[in-house]
Coordinates of C-alpha atoms (C1' of nucleotides) in Angstrom, one line a residue:
Chain A
X9 CA 102.2 131.5 84.4
X10 CA 102.7 128.2 86.6
X11 CA 99.6 125.5 86.5
X12 CA 96.9 125.4 88.5
X13 CA 97.7 124.0 91.9
X14 CA 95.6 123.3 95.0
X15 CA 98.5 125.1 97.4
X16 CA 97.6 122.5 99.8
X17 CA 100.9 120.5 101.9
X18 CA 98.5 117.5 101.8
X19 CA 99.8 114.2 99.9
X20 CA 96.7 113.4 98.3
X21 CA 96.2 117.3 97.2
X22 CA 99.7 117.4 95.8
X23 CA 98.6 113.9 94.3
X24 CA 95.8 116.0 92.5
X25 CA 98.0 119.0 91.6
X26 CA 99.9 116.0 89.0
X27 CA 97.5 113.7 87.9
X28 CA 93.6 115.4 89.8
X29 CA 93.4 117.4 85.5
X30 CA 91.1 116.1 83.5
X31 CA 91.8 113.2 80.9
X32 CA 95.4 112.9 83.2
X33 CA 94.3 109.7 85.0
X34 CA 92.6 107.9 81.9
X35 CA 95.8 108.7 80.2
X36 CA 97.3 106.4 82.9
X37 CA 95.3 104.2 82.2
X38 CA 95.5 103.3 79.1
X39 CA 99.6 103.7 79.5
X40 CA 99.5 101.2 82.9
X41 CA 98.6 98.6 80.0
X42 CA 101.9 99.7 78.4
X43 CA 103.5 101.7 75.9
X44 CA 101.4 103.5 73.5
X45 CA 101.5 105.7 70.5
X46 CA 100.5 108.8 70.3
X47 CA 96.8 107.9 67.9
X48 CA 96.3 105.2 70.2
X49 CA 95.9 107.6 72.8
X50 CA 93.5 109.2 70.6
X51 CA 91.4 106.6 70.0
X52 CA 91.1 105.3 72.8
X53 CA 90.7 108.7 74.5
X54 CA 87.1 109.9 72.2
X55 CA 86.8 113.4 73.0
X56 CA 90.3 114.4 74.0
X57 CA 90.9 116.8 71.7
X58 CA 94.6 116.5 70.2
X59 CA 96.0 119.6 71.9
X60 CA 94.7 118.5 74.7
X61 CA 96.5 115.3 74.6
X62 CA 99.3 116.8 73.7
X63 CA 99.5 119.3 76.4
X64 CA 98.9 116.7 79.1
X65 CA 101.9 114.0 77.9
X66 CA 104.2 117.2 77.8
X67 CA 102.8 118.2 81.7
X68 CA 103.7 114.3 82.5
X69 CA 106.6 114.4 81.0
X70 CA 108.1 116.9 83.0
X71 CA 106.8 116.0 85.8
X72 CA 108.3 112.4 85.3
X73 CA 105.3 110.7 85.1
X74 CA 106.0 109.9 81.7
X75 CA 108.9 109.7 79.1
X76 CA 108.9 109.1 75.0
X77 CA 110.1 105.6 74.1
X78 CA 111.7 104.7 70.9
X79 CA 109.7 101.1 70.2
X80 CA 112.3 98.9 68.8
X81 CA 110.9 96.6 65.8
X82 CA 109.1 99.5 63.5
X83 CA 111.0 102.1 65.0
X84 CA 107.6 103.9 66.0
X85 CA 108.0 107.2 69.2
X86 CA 105.9 106.1 72.0
X87 CA 104.6 107.2 75.5
X88 CA 105.2 104.8 78.9
X89 CA 105.1 105.1 81.9
X90 CA 108.1 105.5 84.2
X91 CA 108.4 103.7 87.6
X92 CA 106.6 106.8 89.3
X93 CA 103.8 106.9 87.0
X94 CA 103.2 102.9 87.6
X95 CA 103.1 103.4 91.0
X96 CA 99.6 105.0 90.3
X97 CA 98.3 101.5 89.9
X98 CA 96.9 100.6 92.9
X99 CA 95.0 104.2 93.1
X100 CA 94.0 103.5 89.5
X101 CA 92.5 100.2 90.7
X102 CA 90.9 101.4 93.7
X103 CA 89.0 103.8 92.1
X104 CA 87.8 102.0 89.4
X105 CA 87.2 99.6 92.9
X106 CA 84.3 102.5 94.1
X107 CA 83.4 103.0 89.7
X108 CA 82.2 99.5 89.9
X109 CA 79.4 100.2 92.4
X110 CA 78.2 103.1 90.2
X111 CA 78.7 102.8 86.9
X112 CA 75.5 101.6 86.0
X113 CA 74.8 100.2 82.5
X114 CA 76.7 101.3 79.4
X115 CA 74.5 104.5 77.8
X116 CA 73.9 104.9 74.6
X117 CA 76.9 106.5 73.0
X118 CA 79.8 104.9 75.2
X119 CA 82.9 104.1 74.0
X120 CA 84.5 100.6 75.6
X121 CA 87.5 99.0 74.5
X122 CA 88.7 95.1 75.2
X123 CA 92.2 97.3 76.0
X124 CA 90.4 98.1 79.7
X125 CA 89.9 94.4 80.5
X126 CA 92.7 93.8 82.7
X127 CA 92.0 97.2 84.6
X128 CA 87.9 95.6 85.3
X129 CA 89.1 92.4 86.5
X130 CA 91.6 93.7 89.1
X131 CA 88.6 96.3 90.0
X132 CA 86.7 93.1 91.3
X133 CA 89.4 91.3 92.1
X134 CA 88.4 90.1 96.1
X135 CA 92.0 89.5 97.7
X136 CA 89.7 87.6 100.5
X137 CA 88.5 85.4 97.9
X138 CA 92.1 84.9 96.8
X139 CA 93.3 82.3 99.8
X140 CA 95.2 79.7 98.7
X141 CA 95.3 80.2 95.0
X142 CA 98.7 80.4 93.3
X143 CA 97.1 80.2 89.8
X144 CA 97.4 82.3 86.1
X145 CA 94.7 82.6 83.8
X146 CA 94.9 84.0 80.4
X147 CA 91.8 85.7 79.3
X148 CA 91.6 86.1 74.9
X149 CA 88.8 88.8 74.7
X150 CA 88.0 89.1 70.8
X151 CA 91.6 88.8 70.3
X152 CA 92.9 91.1 73.1
X153 CA 95.4 88.8 75.4
X154 CA 96.5 88.7 78.3
X155 CA 96.9 87.0 81.4
X156 CA 96.5 87.4 85.0
X157 CA 98.8 85.5 88.0
X158 CA 97.1 85.3 91.4
X159 CA 99.3 85.0 94.6
X160 CA 99.5 85.8 97.7
X161 CA 95.7 86.9 97.9
X162 CA 96.7 89.8 95.1
X163 CA 96.8 89.8 92.0
X164 CA 98.8 91.4 88.2
X165 CA 98.4 91.2 84.5
X166 CA 99.6 91.0 82.2
X167 CA 99.9 91.4 78.6
X168 CA 100.1 88.6 76.0
X169 CA 100.0 84.4 76.9
X170 CA 100.9 82.6 79.4
X171 CA 102.7 79.9 79.5
X172 CA 101.0 77.4 81.1
X173 CA 97.2 78.7 82.5
X174 CA 95.4 77.1 84.8
X175 CA 92.8 78.4 83.2
X176 CA 91.9 79.8 79.4
X177 CA 88.9 82.0 79.0
X178 CA 88.5 83.0 75.5
X179 CA 85.2 85.2 74.3
X180 CA 84.4 87.9 72.3
X181 CA 84.4 91.5 73.4
X182 CA 80.7 91.5 73.4
X183 CA 79.9 88.8 75.8
X184 CA 82.7 90.0 77.8
X185 CA 81.1 93.1 78.0
X186 CA 77.9 91.6 78.6
X187 CA 79.5 88.9 81.8
X188 CA 81.1 92.4 82.9
X189 CA 77.9 94.2 83.2
X190 CA 76.0 91.2 84.6
X191 CA 73.1 91.2 81.7
X192 CA 74.6 87.8 81.4
X193 CA 75.9 84.3 83.9
X194 CA 78.8 82.7 83.0
X195 CA 77.1 79.3 82.8
X196 CA 74.6 81.3 80.6
X197 CA 77.6 82.5 77.8
X198 CA 79.2 78.7 78.3
X199 CA 75.9 77.5 77.0
X200 CA 75.5 79.7 74.0
X201 CA 79.0 78.9 73.3
X202 CA 80.0 82.5 73.4
X203 CA 82.2 81.7 76.1
X204 CA 85.1 78.8 76.1
X205 CA 86.5 77.8 79.9
X206 CA 89.5 75.7 79.7
X207 CA 91.5 74.1 83.1
X208 CA 90.1 71.4 86.1
X209 CA 86.9 71.8 86.7
X210 CA 88.1 73.5 90.2
X211 CA 90.2 75.9 89.3
X212 CA 87.6 77.1 86.6
X213 CA 85.3 78.1 89.9
X214 CA 88.0 79.8 91.5
X215 CA 89.1 81.8 88.8
X216 CA 85.7 83.0 88.5
X217 CA 84.5 83.0 92.4
X218 CA 87.7 85.6 92.8
X219 CA 86.0 88.4 90.3
X220 CA 82.3 87.3 91.6
X221 CA 80.1 90.2 92.3
Chain B
X4 CA 73.1 120.6 79.9
X5 CA 74.0 117.6 81.7
X6 CA 77.2 117.9 83.2
X7 CA 80.4 116.8 81.6
X8 CA 81.6 113.5 81.4
X9 CA 83.9 111.2 79.6
X10 CA 81.3 109.1 77.6
X11 CA 83.2 105.5 78.2
X12 CA 82.0 102.6 80.2
X13 CA 84.7 102.4 82.7
X14 CA 84.5 101.9 86.1
X15 CA 87.3 104.1 86.3
X16 CA 86.0 107.2 83.7
X17 CA 82.8 106.7 85.7
X18 CA 83.9 107.2 88.8
X19 CA 85.9 109.9 87.7
X20 CA 83.0 111.3 85.6
X21 CA 81.1 111.7 89.5
X22 CA 84.3 112.8 91.8
X23 CA 87.1 113.8 89.4
X24 CA 86.3 117.2 88.9
X25 CA 88.2 119.8 90.4
X26 CA 88.3 119.9 94.0
X27 CA 85.9 117.3 94.6
X28 CA 87.9 114.7 96.2
X29 CA 89.1 117.1 98.5
X30 CA 86.2 117.5 99.8
X31 CA 85.5 114.3 100.0
X32 CA 88.8 114.1 102.0
X33 CA 87.4 116.6 104.4
X34 CA 84.2 115.0 104.9
X35 CA 86.4 111.9 105.4
X36 CA 86.7 113.0 109.1
X37 CA 83.2 113.8 109.8
X38 CA 80.4 116.0 108.9
X39 CA 81.6 119.7 108.8
X40 CA 79.6 122.9 108.2
X41 CA 79.8 125.3 104.7
X42 CA 82.2 127.6 106.6
X43 CA 84.2 125.1 107.9
X44 CA 84.6 124.0 104.8
X45 CA 85.4 126.9 103.0
X46 CA 88.3 127.7 105.6
X47 CA 90.2 124.1 104.5
X48 CA 89.9 124.4 101.1
X49 CA 91.2 127.9 100.6
X50 CA 90.8 128.9 97.1
X51 CA 87.8 127.2 96.4
X52 CA 84.9 129.9 96.2
X53 CA 82.6 129.7 97.5
X54 CA 80.1 129.7 94.7
X55 CA 81.8 126.4 93.1
X56 CA 82.0 124.6 96.9
X57 CA 78.2 125.3 96.8
X58 CA 77.6 124.1 93.5
X59 CA 80.0 120.8 94.6
X60 CA 78.0 120.0 97.0
X61 CA 75.1 119.8 95.1
X62 CA 76.1 117.7 93.0
X63 CA 77.4 115.3 95.2
X64 CA 74.4 115.4 97.1
X65 CA 72.1 114.6 93.8
X66 CA 74.3 111.5 93.1
X67 CA 74.2 109.9 96.5
X68 CA 77.8 110.6 97.9
X69 CA 77.2 113.3 100.5
X70 CA 73.9 114.2 102.3
X71 CA 73.0 117.0 104.4
X72 CA 72.5 117.2 108.0
X73 CA 71.0 118.8 111.2
X74 CA 73.9 118.0 113.8
X75 CA 72.1 117.3 117.3
X76 CA 72.8 119.7 120.4
X77 CA 73.2 122.7 118.5
X78 CA 70.8 122.1 115.6
X79 CA 73.5 123.3 112.5
X80 CA 73.1 121.9 109.2
X81 CA 76.4 120.3 107.9
X82 CA 77.1 117.9 105.7
X83 CA 78.2 114.3 106.0
X84 CA 79.3 111.4 103.3
X85 CA 77.3 108.7 102.8
X86 CA 78.0 105.2 102.5
X87 CA 78.4 105.8 99.0
X88 CA 81.0 108.6 99.6
X89 CA 82.8 106.3 102.7
X90 CA 83.7 104.0 100.1
X91 CA 85.9 106.4 97.9
X92 CA 88.6 106.3 101.4
X93 CA 90.8 103.7 99.9
X94 CA 90.8 105.4 96.4
X95 CA 91.9 108.8 98.5
X96 CA 94.2 106.6 100.7
X97 CA 96.0 105.5 97.5
X98 CA 96.0 108.4 95.8
X99 CA 97.9 110.4 99.0
X100 CA 100.1 107.1 99.1
X101 CA 101.3 108.1 95.7
X102 CA 101.6 111.7 96.7
X103 CA 103.6 111.0 99.4
X104 CA 106.4 110.0 97.2
X105 CA 106.1 113.0 95.1
X106 CA 105.1 116.0 97.9
X107 CA 108.4 117.3 98.1
X108 CA 108.5 119.9 101.1
X109 CA 106.5 122.7 101.7
X110 CA 106.4 125.9 100.1
X111 CA 105.8 128.6 102.0
X112 CA 102.1 129.5 100.7
X113 CA 101.3 126.2 101.0
X114 CA 98.3 125.9 103.6
X115 CA 98.1 122.8 105.8
X116 CA 95.6 121.6 108.5
X117 CA 96.0 119.3 111.4
X118 CA 93.0 117.6 110.6
X119 CA 94.8 115.8 107.3
X120 CA 96.8 114.0 110.0
X121 CA 95.1 110.7 110.3
X122 CA 94.8 110.8 106.4
X123 CA 98.3 111.6 106.2
X124 CA 99.4 108.7 109.2
X125 CA 97.0 106.4 106.7
X126 CA 99.1 106.9 103.7
X127 CA 102.2 106.2 105.5
X128 CA 100.6 102.7 107.0
X129 CA 102.7 99.9 105.9
X130 CA 100.8 96.4 106.1
X131 CA 103.6 94.4 106.0
X132 CA 105.5 95.9 108.9
X133 CA 101.9 95.5 110.9
X134 CA 101.8 91.9 111.0
X135 CA 101.1 90.8 114.5
X136 CA 100.0 94.2 116.0
X137 CA 96.8 94.7 117.6
X138 CA 97.3 98.2 119.3
X139 CA 95.3 101.6 119.3
X140 CA 97.2 104.4 119.1
X141 CA 96.4 108.0 120.4
X142 CA 97.1 111.1 118.7
X143 CA 97.1 115.2 120.5
X144 CA 98.2 117.3 117.8
X145 CA 98.3 120.6 118.7
X146 CA 94.6 119.3 120.5
X147 CA 93.2 118.0 117.5
X148 CA 92.8 114.5 119.0
X149 CA 92.1 111.2 117.5
X150 CA 93.0 107.7 117.5
X151 CA 94.2 104.5 115.1
X152 CA 93.0 100.8 115.9
X153 CA 96.0 98.5 114.4
X154 CA 94.8 95.2 113.5
X155 CA 95.3 92.6 111.0
X156 CA 98.0 94.4 108.8
X157 CA 94.9 97.1 108.6
X158 CA 94.4 100.6 110.3
X159 CA 91.1 102.5 111.0
X160 CA 91.2 105.9 112.5
X161 CA 88.6 107.9 114.6
X162 CA 88.1 111.1 116.0
X163 CA 88.5 111.6 119.4
X164 CA 90.1 109.8 122.3
X165 CA 90.7 106.2 122.6
X166 CA 89.3 104.2 126.1
X167 CA 92.9 102.8 127.1
X168 CA 95.4 103.6 124.2
X169 CA 98.4 101.4 123.6
X170 CA 101.0 104.7 122.7
X171 CA 100.0 108.2 123.4
X172 CA 101.7 110.9 121.1
X173 CA 101.4 114.4 121.7
X174 CA 103.0 117.0 120.1
X175 CA 102.2 121.0 118.9
X176 CA 101.1 121.5 115.0
X177 CA 104.7 122.6 114.0
X178 CA 106.2 119.7 115.7
X179 CA 104.2 117.0 114.0
X180 CA 104.6 118.9 110.4
X181 CA 108.5 118.8 110.9
X182 CA 108.3 115.0 111.5
X183 CA 106.0 114.2 108.4
X184 CA 108.4 115.9 105.9
X185 CA 111.2 114.3 107.7
X186 CA 113.1 117.7 108.9
X187 CA 112.9 116.9 112.4
X188 CA 113.4 112.7 114.0
X189 CA 111.4 111.3 116.8
X190 CA 114.4 111.3 118.9
X191 CA 115.3 114.8 117.9
X192 CA 111.6 115.7 118.9
X193 CA 111.3 113.8 121.6
X194 CA 114.9 115.3 122.8
X195 CA 113.8 118.9 122.5
X196 CA 110.7 118.2 124.4
X197 CA 108.3 119.3 121.6
X198 CA 107.2 115.5 121.3
X199 CA 105.7 113.6 124.2
X200 CA 105.5 109.5 124.1
X201 CA 103.7 107.5 126.6
X202 CA 103.0 103.6 126.3
X203 CA 105.8 101.1 127.0
X204 CA 109.0 101.0 124.9
X205 CA 108.1 98.1 122.7
X206 CA 104.5 99.6 121.7
X207 CA 106.4 102.9 121.1
X208 CA 108.9 101.3 118.9
X209 CA 106.0 99.4 117.1
X210 CA 103.9 102.5 116.5
X211 CA 106.4 104.6 114.8
X212 CA 107.6 101.6 113.2
X213 CA 104.0 101.0 111.1
X214 CA 104.6 104.4 109.9
X215 CA 108.1 104.7 109.3
X216 CA 109.4 106.2 105.9
Chain C
dC20 C1' 100.6 110.1 57.1
dG21 C1' 100.9 110.8 62.1
dG22 C1' 102.4 113.9 65.1
dA23 C1' 101.6 117.6 67.2
dA24 C1' 100.8 123.1 67.2
dT25 C1' 97.5 127.2 66.3
dC26 C1' 93.1 129.4 66.3
dC27 C1' 88.5 130.1 67.6
dT28 C1' 84.3 128.6 70.8
dC29 C1' 82.5 127.5 75.0
dT30 C1' 82.5 126.3 79.7
dT31 C1' 84.7 126.4 84.1
dC32 C1' 86.7 128.6 87.7
dG33 C1' 87.6 131.8 91.0
dA34 C1' 86.9 136.0 93.3
dT35 C1' 84.1 139.2 94.8
dA36 C1' 80.1 141.7 96.0
dC37 C1' 75.7 140.7 97.4
dT38 C1' 71.3 138.5 100.1
dG39 C1' 67.8 135.4 102.7
Chain D
dC8 C1' 76.4 132.0 109.0
dA9 C1' 75.2 129.9 104.4
dG10 C1' 74.7 130.7 100.2
dT11 C1' 73.2 133.4 95.0
dA12 C1' 75.1 136.6 91.5
dT13 C1' 78.2 138.2 88.9
dC14 C1' 81.9 139.2 85.3
dG15 C1' 86.8 138.7 84.0
dA16 C1' 90.8 134.8 83.1
dA17 C1' 91.8 130.0 82.1
dG18 C1' 90.6 125.9 80.5
dA19 C1' 88.4 122.4 77.6
dG20 C1' 86.8 120.7 72.6
dG21 C1' 86.9 120.5 68.1
dA22 C1' 88.4 122.4 63.4
dT23 C1' 92.2 123.1 60.6
dT24 C1' 97.1 123.8 59.7
dC25 C1' 101.9 122.8 60.0
dC26 C1' 105.6 119.8 60.6
dG27 C1' 108.6 115.9 59.2

DNA sequence: CGGAATCCTCTTCGATACTG
DNA sequence: CAGTATCGAAGAGGATTCCG
């Protein structure tokens, strides 16, 4: 009757007992950028099936990884990560970092969302190249705005604008994807007007270098 | 007829397409400690079912994550990680680190193996407490010997003895497990003769502190 | 209308038995 | 010892229906 599990006293096996099932870590990925409503999750997880999403959310709720909340303003129901859920972030980032090397090029019917940009940036972040950098970079990818704070050779990302970013990067979704897949260089993107970079030349250089392939 | 996948251009989703299926990351965990033969994998993964192990190994082989090798001396077949496979280590460690907080106590029929001790140590390793430490610790857990090298606030573990370790820790499997679950303190274990620690008092103190809960 | 539970089909899993 | 074959059980995916 109870959920399938590995029956091993190993912290990896226990972690996988809780979040190792199909779709679970992708749900966590969605919620890592903030509370989301049921329909938003369905939209960004094409193929999941409504029953499975409901089941996963219930399980994650029971395990204390996700909780239901009422967003203020328009009081609508949504799901958000608990502290235990947010603690999965390093693991998610490391998996994504590994995935970078194996992901290849997009396939014709691959889904893609600008909401994944913060995770993509964090996966590409290279701590060793960030020594001595203390800066805030703001990104606007087709209207999805977020910013990253680089400090102590680590990175944090948050939704929304930053108060006084050292660099602002504005582009559309297609260009950002082209940059991510390295089918377009930053120089080409700027020259063709598809990418706008604001900041001192030195700050811009740093902001690109810490994510260099 | 190809394998089930998420059809998302996201490096996390791609990673999970390759290693997100049931048992896969546990197979990787086993192989992270070195080449293993088919039967060894079956023994340490109770419940996996021989067909599923064969299927996973075939898939991982096709993806370039695992390869078959012939061990020298007695020429026996075994499986080992490719470089791409070993690159999963940080992700596995981060998942295990998260699992530490949620794993609870062993359940009656949980399987446990001393071979998981290196991973357990790495999951508990606290980089911030390792500043200034450059040392080698050797562990003998019921005859399973491995050593850890701490340097630059990072840890590496390898099977076998070290040439001149700063600390040697010798214990039996049960005691190591009791220490891991924190149902026994190091002091109690030493007093009762279940744990033997060799090294200078300062080195011993450090060797415990970097893994402190 | 958004948020889920139900139903049904297909795939995967797990256990055992079997083979090179 | 290293797998393959088989089959019942459980899980996944899609459409539809129900609930508020």
